[in-house]
């Protein structure tokens, strides 16, 4: 990771604190020099916070804690690779017993502090993302993967490489949209419960929906988004709700100033025109 192009590819990894050591230092030097990189990282932070905020917190069960502590108690702890170890000699004349090796911890080094970059708004967003990580584990796993363009899981079930590529493309489009200089958002209740957030950029002519509390549908049905204006409705893509009732979708096609965005329930595969009443319709005003 030395060229500027290679460094720029690490924006997603930086957004989820996946860079360490020399890579982190090289990237932060690049970040201090590149306005494009700072804008992209800021958009990824905001995308992670947005995706994480649509899911309800999940409290781990007491059984999970008990099981985890039990495994820790019986699992041998090995020293870190490359660290020196010291074994206590046996004082007994009996057959030697296994000795647990204890790693010799390295002494702290006088490293230079991590540089502070002139990205004041990012520090607030990063703190929000980090707090959401611990508050909403399953949804933030998905969010972190999205901003890293490696969106494989969370509440989504990916069953093929084609779906993986589709979600990666959608995640990148959502990050680009969220980082647009003119991005705007509007929230509207959904019929039957939940809320839909419309995100759009007039400069990009693109839009996206982030929805919470959306129920899963019976087999053979799907949600479909539409651009709606005086001329009629234009299909903007089909999508499904996750098992947790949260979903997001970057709309197909372009959004004009006169378009509203609606969602209907359609037969599997979608329809050319709406066949049911919208469960929500959002306008830009």
Short mmCIF file of C-alpha atoms in Angstrom, two decimals:
data_model
loop_
_atom_site.label_atom_id
_atom_site.label_comp_id
_atom_site.label_asym_id
_atom_site.label_seq_id
_atom_site.Cartn_x
_atom_site.Cartn_y
_atom_site.Cartn_z
CA UNK A 1 0.00 0.00 0.00
CA UNK A 2 2.31 2.70 -1.29
CA UNK A 3 0.80 4.45 -4.33
CA UNK A 4 -1.94 7.06 -3.91
CA UNK A 5 -4.43 4.78 -5.65
CA UNK A 6 -3.61 1.93 -3.26
CA UNK A 7 -3.88 4.26 -0.28
CA UNK A 8 -7.26 5.55 -1.43
CA UNK A 9 -8.59 1.99 -1.55
CA UNK A 10 -8.02 1.81 2.22
CA UNK A 11 -10.67 4.42 3.07
CA UNK A 12 -13.15 1.71 4.05
CA UNK A 13 -10.64 -0.14 6.21
CA UNK A 14 -9.75 3.14 7.96
CA UNK A 15 -13.43 3.91 8.61
CA UNK A 16 -13.77 0.72 10.65
CA UNK A 17 -10.37 1.02 12.38
CA UNK A 18 -8.89 -1.92 10.47
CA UNK A 19 -5.53 -0.27 9.71
CA UNK A 20 -2.60 -0.61 12.10
CA UNK A 21 1.09 0.18 12.30
CA UNK A 22 2.83 1.50 9.20
CA UNK A 23 -0.31 1.16 7.07
CA UNK A 24 -2.22 3.43 9.42
CA UNK A 25 0.55 6.03 9.49
CA UNK A 26 0.91 6.05 5.70
CA UNK A 27 -2.85 6.34 5.22
CA UNK A 28 -3.23 9.20 7.70
CA UNK A 29 -0.44 11.11 5.98
CA UNK A 30 -2.31 10.61 2.71
CA UNK A 31 -5.61 11.58 4.38
CA UNK A 32 -4.13 14.86 5.57
CA UNK A 33 -3.24 15.73 1.96
CA UNK A 34 -6.35 14.50 0.12
CA UNK A 35 -9.68 16.31 0.35
CA UNK A 36 -11.31 13.57 -1.75
CA UNK A 37 -10.21 10.91 0.73
CA UNK A 38 -11.46 12.95 3.69
CA UNK A 39 -14.84 13.41 2.01
CA UNK A 40 -15.12 9.71 1.26
CA UNK A 41 -14.15 8.67 4.79
CA UNK A 42 -16.64 11.13 6.26
CA UNK A 43 -19.37 9.67 4.07
CA UNK A 44 -18.49 6.16 5.18
CA UNK A 45 -18.66 7.17 8.85
CA UNK A 46 -22.10 8.70 8.27
CA UNK A 47 -23.27 5.67 6.30
CA UNK A 48 -22.24 3.35 9.12
CA UNK A 49 -24.09 5.49 11.66
CA UNK A 50 -27.17 5.65 9.44
CA UNK A 51 -27.33 1.91 8.81
CA UNK A 52 -26.71 1.14 12.45
CA UNK A 53 -29.41 3.49 13.68
CA UNK A 54 -32.24 1.66 11.89
CA UNK A 55 -31.97 -1.52 13.95
CA UNK A 56 -33.26 -2.09 17.45
CA UNK A 57 -30.64 -2.96 20.11
CA UNK A 58 -30.17 -6.67 20.81
CA UNK A 59 -29.42 -7.81 24.36
CA UNK A 60 -27.24 -10.96 24.54
CA UNK A 61 -28.84 -13.79 26.48
CA UNK A 62 -27.49 -14.75 29.95
CA UNK A 63 -26.70 -18.18 28.52
CA UNK A 64 -24.31 -16.62 26.01
CA UNK A 65 -22.28 -15.00 28.80
CA UNK A 66 -22.21 -18.21 30.85
CA UNK A 67 -21.13 -20.27 27.86
CA UNK A 68 -18.42 -17.78 26.90
CA UNK A 69 -16.95 -17.61 30.40
CA UNK A 70 -17.01 -21.40 30.63
CA UNK A 71 -15.08 -21.73 27.38
CA UNK A 72 -12.52 -19.17 28.55
CA UNK A 73 -11.99 -21.14 31.76
CA UNK A 74 -11.16 -24.41 29.98
CA UNK A 75 -9.42 -23.15 26.83
CA UNK A 76 -5.58 -23.16 26.99
CA UNK A 77 -4.17 -19.67 26.56
CA UNK A 78 -1.18 -19.62 24.24
CA UNK A 79 1.44 -16.88 24.14
CA UNK A 80 1.47 -14.47 21.24
CA UNK A 81 3.61 -15.53 18.29
CA UNK A 82 7.12 -14.15 18.52
CA UNK A 83 7.03 -13.35 22.22
CA UNK A 84 9.55 -14.86 24.61
CA UNK A 85 8.13 -17.21 27.20
CA UNK A 86 9.32 -18.31 30.62
CA UNK A 87 8.45 -21.75 32.03
CA UNK A 88 8.51 -22.40 35.75
CA UNK A 89 10.72 -25.43 36.56
CA UNK A 90 9.05 -28.43 38.19
CA UNK A 91 9.97 -28.93 41.87
CA UNK A 92 8.52 -32.44 42.04
CA UNK A 93 10.36 -35.70 41.44
CA UNK A 94 7.22 -37.17 39.94
CA UNK A 95 6.53 -37.32 36.24
CA UNK A 96 6.66 -33.86 34.68
CA UNK A 97 3.32 -32.12 34.44
CA UNK A 98 2.33 -29.71 31.68
CA UNK A 99 3.47 -26.20 32.47
CA UNK A 100 1.45 -23.20 31.32
CA UNK A 101 3.74 -20.77 29.56
CA UNK A 102 3.27 -17.14 30.45
CA UNK A 103 4.20 -14.53 27.87
CA UNK A 104 6.71 -11.87 28.81
CA UNK A 105 4.87 -8.66 28.09
CA UNK A 106 6.82 -6.13 26.04
CA UNK A 107 7.73 -2.87 27.68
CA UNK A 108 5.80 0.15 26.39
CA UNK A 109 7.69 2.02 23.71
CA UNK A 110 7.82 5.77 23.36
CA UNK A 111 5.75 5.93 20.20
CA UNK A 112 4.62 9.18 18.73
CA UNK A 113 0.93 9.95 19.38
CA UNK A 114 -1.50 9.34 16.55
CA UNK A 115 -1.67 12.49 14.44
CA UNK A 116 -4.72 14.71 14.73
CA UNK A 117 -6.09 15.51 11.30
CA UNK A 118 -8.05 18.58 10.37
CA UNK A 119 -11.31 16.62 10.13
CA UNK A 120 -13.20 17.99 13.10
CA UNK A 121 -16.57 16.67 11.99
CA UNK A 122 -15.18 13.15 11.61
CA UNK A 123 -14.26 12.80 15.28
CA UNK A 124 -17.88 13.25 16.31
CA UNK A 125 -19.14 10.82 13.69
CA UNK A 126 -16.44 8.25 14.57
CA UNK A 127 -17.49 8.44 18.23
CA UNK A 128 -21.10 7.85 17.20
CA UNK A 129 -20.14 4.89 15.06
CA UNK A 130 -18.07 3.37 17.87
CA UNK A 131 -20.91 3.77 20.36
CA UNK A 132 -23.34 2.17 17.93
CA UNK A 133 -20.94 -0.74 17.42
CA UNK A 134 -21.30 -1.79 21.04
CA UNK A 135 -24.99 -0.91 21.29
CA UNK A 136 -26.18 -2.72 18.16
CA UNK A 137 -23.78 -5.57 17.35
CA UNK A 138 -25.60 -7.33 14.51
CA UNK A 139 -26.62 -4.21 12.63
CA UNK A 140 -23.23 -2.55 13.01
CA UNK A 141 -21.41 -5.62 11.75
CA UNK A 142 -23.43 -5.06 8.61
CA UNK A 143 -22.76 -1.33 8.64
CA UNK A 144 -19.04 -1.73 9.08
CA UNK A 145 -18.94 -4.21 6.26
CA UNK A 146 -20.88 -1.84 4.09
CA UNK A 147 -18.55 1.08 4.54
CA UNK A 148 -15.65 -1.25 3.83
CA UNK A 149 -17.47 -2.43 0.67
CA UNK A 150 -17.39 -5.97 2.10
CA UNK A 151 -21.05 -6.24 3.07
CA UNK A 152 -21.51 -9.99 3.61
CA UNK A 153 -23.83 -10.38 6.60
CA UNK A 154 -25.44 -8.71 9.57
CA UNK A 155 -29.13 -9.26 9.04
CA UNK A 156 -28.73 -9.97 5.32
CA UNK A 157 -28.47 -13.53 4.04
CA UNK A 158 -26.09 -13.75 1.09
CA UNK A 159 -26.28 -17.04 -0.76
CA UNK A 160 -24.25 -16.44 -3.91
CA UNK A 161 -21.33 -14.42 -5.21
CA UNK A 162 -23.77 -12.52 -7.43
CA UNK A 163 -25.63 -11.33 -4.35
CA UNK A 164 -22.35 -10.43 -2.64
CA UNK A 165 -21.37 -8.26 -5.60
CA UNK A 166 -24.82 -6.65 -5.69
CA UNK A 167 -24.69 -5.71 -2.02
CA UNK A 168 -21.12 -4.40 -2.36
CA UNK A 169 -22.24 -2.20 -5.25
CA UNK A 170 -25.25 -0.96 -3.27
CA UNK A 171 -23.09 -0.22 -0.23
CA UNK A 172 -20.65 1.82 -2.32
CA UNK A 173 -23.51 3.75 -3.93
CA UNK A 174 -25.03 4.51 -0.52
CA UNK A 175 -21.68 5.76 0.78
CA UNK A 176 -21.27 8.01 -2.28
CA UNK A 177 -24.79 9.35 -1.87
CA UNK A 178 -24.37 10.01 1.86
CA UNK A 179 -21.15 11.96 1.26
CA UNK A 180 -22.63 14.23 -1.45
CA UNK A 181 -22.37 17.91 -0.57
CA UNK A 182 -26.12 18.48 -1.10
CA UNK A 183 -27.45 15.27 0.47
CA UNK A 184 -30.86 15.62 2.13
CA UNK A 185 -33.08 13.29 4.17
CA UNK A 186 -36.77 12.98 4.89
CA UNK A 187 -38.49 10.57 7.31
CA UNK A 188 -42.05 9.25 6.95
CA UNK A 189 -44.05 6.62 8.89
CA UNK A 190 -44.82 3.37 7.05
CA UNK A 191 -48.37 1.99 7.01
CA UNK A 192 -48.47 -0.89 9.46
CA UNK A 193 -45.55 0.40 11.53
CA UNK A 194 -41.95 1.49 11.12
CA UNK A 195 -40.33 4.47 9.44
CA UNK A 196 -38.81 5.09 6.02
CA UNK A 197 -35.96 7.53 5.44
CA UNK A 198 -35.51 8.92 1.93
CA UNK A 199 -31.98 10.11 1.16
CA UNK A 200 -31.30 12.02 -2.05
CA UNK A 201 -28.83 14.23 -3.86
CA UNK A 202 -29.90 16.61 -6.63
CA UNK A 203 -26.33 16.82 -7.89
CA UNK A 204 -26.13 13.04 -8.33
CA UNK A 205 -29.82 12.58 -9.24
CA UNK A 206 -29.73 9.50 -6.99
CA UNK A 207 -31.71 8.42 -3.97
CA UNK A 208 -31.94 5.63 -1.41
CA UNK A 209 -34.35 4.27 1.18
CA UNK A 210 -33.46 3.15 4.71
CA UNK A 211 -36.41 1.51 6.45
CA UNK A 212 -36.93 0.28 10.01
CA UNK A 213 -39.70 -1.99 11.24
CA UNK A 214 -40.50 -3.38 7.79
CA UNK A 215 -42.18 -6.82 8.08
CA UNK A 216 -40.96 -9.76 6.04
CA UNK A 217 -43.32 -10.89 3.28
CA UNK A 218 -44.80 -14.25 2.41
CA UNK A 219 -43.05 -16.38 -0.17
CA UNK A 220 -43.77 -15.11 -3.68
CA UNK A 221 -44.03 -11.44 -2.72
CA UNK A 222 -41.51 -8.61 -2.68
CA UNK A 223 -41.25 -4.90 -1.95
CA UNK A 224 -40.85 -2.61 -4.94
CA UNK A 225 -39.82 1.05 -4.97
CA UNK A 226 -41.22 3.58 -7.45
CA UNK A 227 -40.52 7.07 -8.69
CA UNK A 228 -43.96 8.72 -8.90
CA UNK A 229 -44.90 11.98 -10.63
CA UNK A 230 -47.73 13.42 -12.75
CA UNK A 231 -46.72 11.19 -15.66
CA UNK A 232 -47.09 7.98 -13.68
CA UNK A 233 -44.83 5.53 -11.81
CA UNK A 234 -41.38 4.26 -12.82
CA UNK A 235 -39.96 1.11 -11.24
CA UNK A 236 -36.92 1.80 -9.03
CA UNK A 237 -36.00 -1.72 -7.91
CA UNK A 238 -37.21 -4.58 -5.73
CA UNK A 239 -35.92 -5.51 -2.27
CA UNK A 240 -36.76 -7.65 0.74
CA UNK A 241 -36.94 -6.91 4.46
CA UNK A 242 -34.48 -8.63 6.74
CA UNK A 243 -35.56 -10.88 9.57
CA UNK A 244 -35.01 -8.00 11.99
CA UNK A 245 -37.37 -5.76 9.99
CA UNK A 246 -34.70 -3.38 8.74
CA UNK A 247 -33.79 -2.77 5.13
CA UNK A 248 -32.05 -0.33 2.80
CA UNK A 249 -32.04 0.03 -0.95
CA UNK A 250 -30.30 2.42 -3.37
CA UNK A 251 -32.95 3.15 -5.98
CA UNK A 252 -32.44 2.25 -9.62
CA UNK A 253 -32.47 5.03 -12.20
CA UNK A 254 -32.43 8.77 -11.56
CA UNK A 255 -34.63 10.93 -9.35
CA UNK A 256 -35.96 14.24 -10.68
CA UNK A 257 -37.11 17.28 -8.71
CA UNK A 258 -40.80 16.41 -9.22
CA UNK A 259 -40.54 12.76 -8.19
CA UNK A 260 -41.97 11.26 -5.03
CA UNK A 261 -40.78 7.83 -3.90
CA UNK A 262 -43.27 5.11 -2.99
CA UNK A 263 -43.10 1.47 -1.89
CA UNK A 264 -45.64 -1.21 -2.77
CA UNK A 265 -45.97 -4.95 -2.17
CA UNK A 266 -45.72 -6.81 -5.49
CA UNK A 267 -45.51 -10.39 -6.79
CA UNK A 268 -42.05 -11.94 -6.66
CA UNK A 269 -39.81 -10.46 -9.34
CA UNK A 270 -41.63 -7.13 -9.28
CA UNK A 271 -44.17 -5.48 -11.57
CA UNK A 272 -43.99 -3.02 -14.45
CA UNK A 273 -46.63 -0.85 -12.74
CA UNK A 274 -47.86 -0.81 -9.13
CA UNK A 275 -50.58 -3.38 -8.37
CA UNK A 276 -51.23 -2.33 -4.76
CA UNK A 277 -51.49 0.93 -2.83
CA UNK A 278 -48.19 2.34 -1.54
CA UNK A 279 -47.40 1.54 2.09
CA UNK A 280 -45.42 4.80 2.17
CA UNK A 281 -44.83 7.74 -0.17
CA UNK A 282 -42.11 10.32 0.42
CA UNK A 283 -41.67 13.68 -1.28
CA UNK A 284 -38.70 16.02 -1.28
CA UNK A 285 -40.69 18.87 0.25
#
